[in-house]
């Protein structure tokens, strides 16, 4: 099982260091922040405005 973890780690490092694109960087940054408090508060306030 250790070999599988090592291969998985190697693939992650390779992708993380070599695969980049400005659109993907922006998109994944947006996706990352969707779980944050600011995004949640903004969505909650927008949903109240729509339902009112």
mmCIF file of C-alpha atoms in Angstrom:
data_model
loop_
_atom_site.group_PDB
_atom_site.id
_atom_site.type_symbol
_atom_site.label_atom_id
_atom_site.label_comp_id
_atom_site.label_asym_id
_atom_site.label_seq_id
_atom_site.Cartn_x
_atom_site.Cartn_y
_atom_site.Cartn_z
ATOM 1 C CA UNK A 1 0.000 0.000 0.000
ATOM 2 C CA UNK A 2 2.943 2.306 0.607
ATOM 3 C CA UNK A 3 3.884 2.162 -3.092
ATOM 4 C CA UNK A 4 0.404 3.392 -4.044
ATOM 5 C CA UNK A 5 0.708 6.348 -1.684
ATOM 6 C CA UNK A 6 4.144 7.148 -3.125
ATOM 7 C CA UNK A 7 2.838 7.026 -6.723
ATOM 8 C CA UNK A 8 -0.162 9.168 -5.781
ATOM 9 C CA UNK A 9 2.100 11.729 -4.109
ATOM 10 C CA UNK A 10 4.449 11.789 -7.105
ATOM 11 C CA UNK A 11 1.551 12.368 -9.502
ATOM 12 C CA UNK A 12 0.187 15.172 -7.315
ATOM 13 C CA UNK A 13 3.569 16.909 -7.130
ATOM 14 C CA UNK A 14 4.073 16.575 -10.895
ATOM 15 C CA UNK A 15 0.643 18.071 -11.655
ATOM 16 C CA UNK A 16 1.022 20.783 -9.041
ATOM 17 C CA UNK A 17 4.375 21.931 -10.421
ATOM 18 C CA UNK A 18 3.766 21.615 -14.153
ATOM 19 C CA UNK A 19 0.094 22.004 -14.961
ATOM 20 C CA UNK A 20 -1.001 25.625 -14.732
ATOM 21 C CA UNK A 21 -3.226 27.943 -16.692
ATOM 22 C CA UNK A 22 -4.486 31.371 -15.715
ATOM 23 C CA UNK A 23 -8.139 30.422 -16.252
ATOM 24 C CA UNK A 24 -7.815 27.264 -14.166
ATOM 25 C CA UNK A 25 -5.938 29.182 -11.446
ATOM 26 C CA UNK A 26 -8.808 31.684 -11.295
ATOM 27 C CA UNK A 27 -11.510 28.985 -11.404
ATOM 28 C CA UNK A 28 -9.971 26.775 -8.728
ATOM 29 C CA UNK A 29 -9.322 29.820 -6.550
ATOM 30 C CA UNK A 30 -13.005 30.688 -6.838
ATOM 31 C CA UNK A 31 -14.030 27.122 -6.008
ATOM 32 C CA UNK A 32 -11.706 27.119 -2.990
ATOM 33 C CA UNK A 33 -13.254 30.304 -1.599
ATOM 34 C CA UNK A 34 -16.822 29.040 -2.083
ATOM 35 C CA UNK A 35 -16.493 27.182 1.205
ATOM 36 C CA UNK A 36 -15.349 30.262 3.093
ATOM 37 C CA UNK A 37 -17.318 32.465 5.461
ATOM 38 C CA UNK A 38 -17.378 35.514 3.160
ATOM 39 C CA UNK A 39 -18.936 33.586 0.293
ATOM 40 C CA UNK A 40 -21.509 32.010 2.621
ATOM 41 C CA UNK A 41 -22.516 35.379 4.079
ATOM 42 C CA UNK A 42 -22.790 36.949 0.627
ATOM 43 C CA UNK A 43 -24.970 34.094 -0.635
ATOM 44 C CA UNK A 44 -27.185 34.247 2.444
ATOM 45 C CA UNK A 45 -27.740 37.972 2.061
ATOM 46 C CA UNK A 46 -28.511 37.614 -1.660
ATOM 47 C CA UNK A 47 -31.029 34.836 -1.013
ATOM 48 C CA UNK A 48 -32.827 37.042 1.532
ATOM 49 C CA UNK A 49 -33.034 39.867 -1.007
ATOM 50 C CA UNK A 50 -34.485 37.548 -3.630
ATOM 51 C CA UNK A 51 -37.086 36.007 -1.309
ATOM 52 C CA UNK A 52 -38.221 39.336 0.143
#
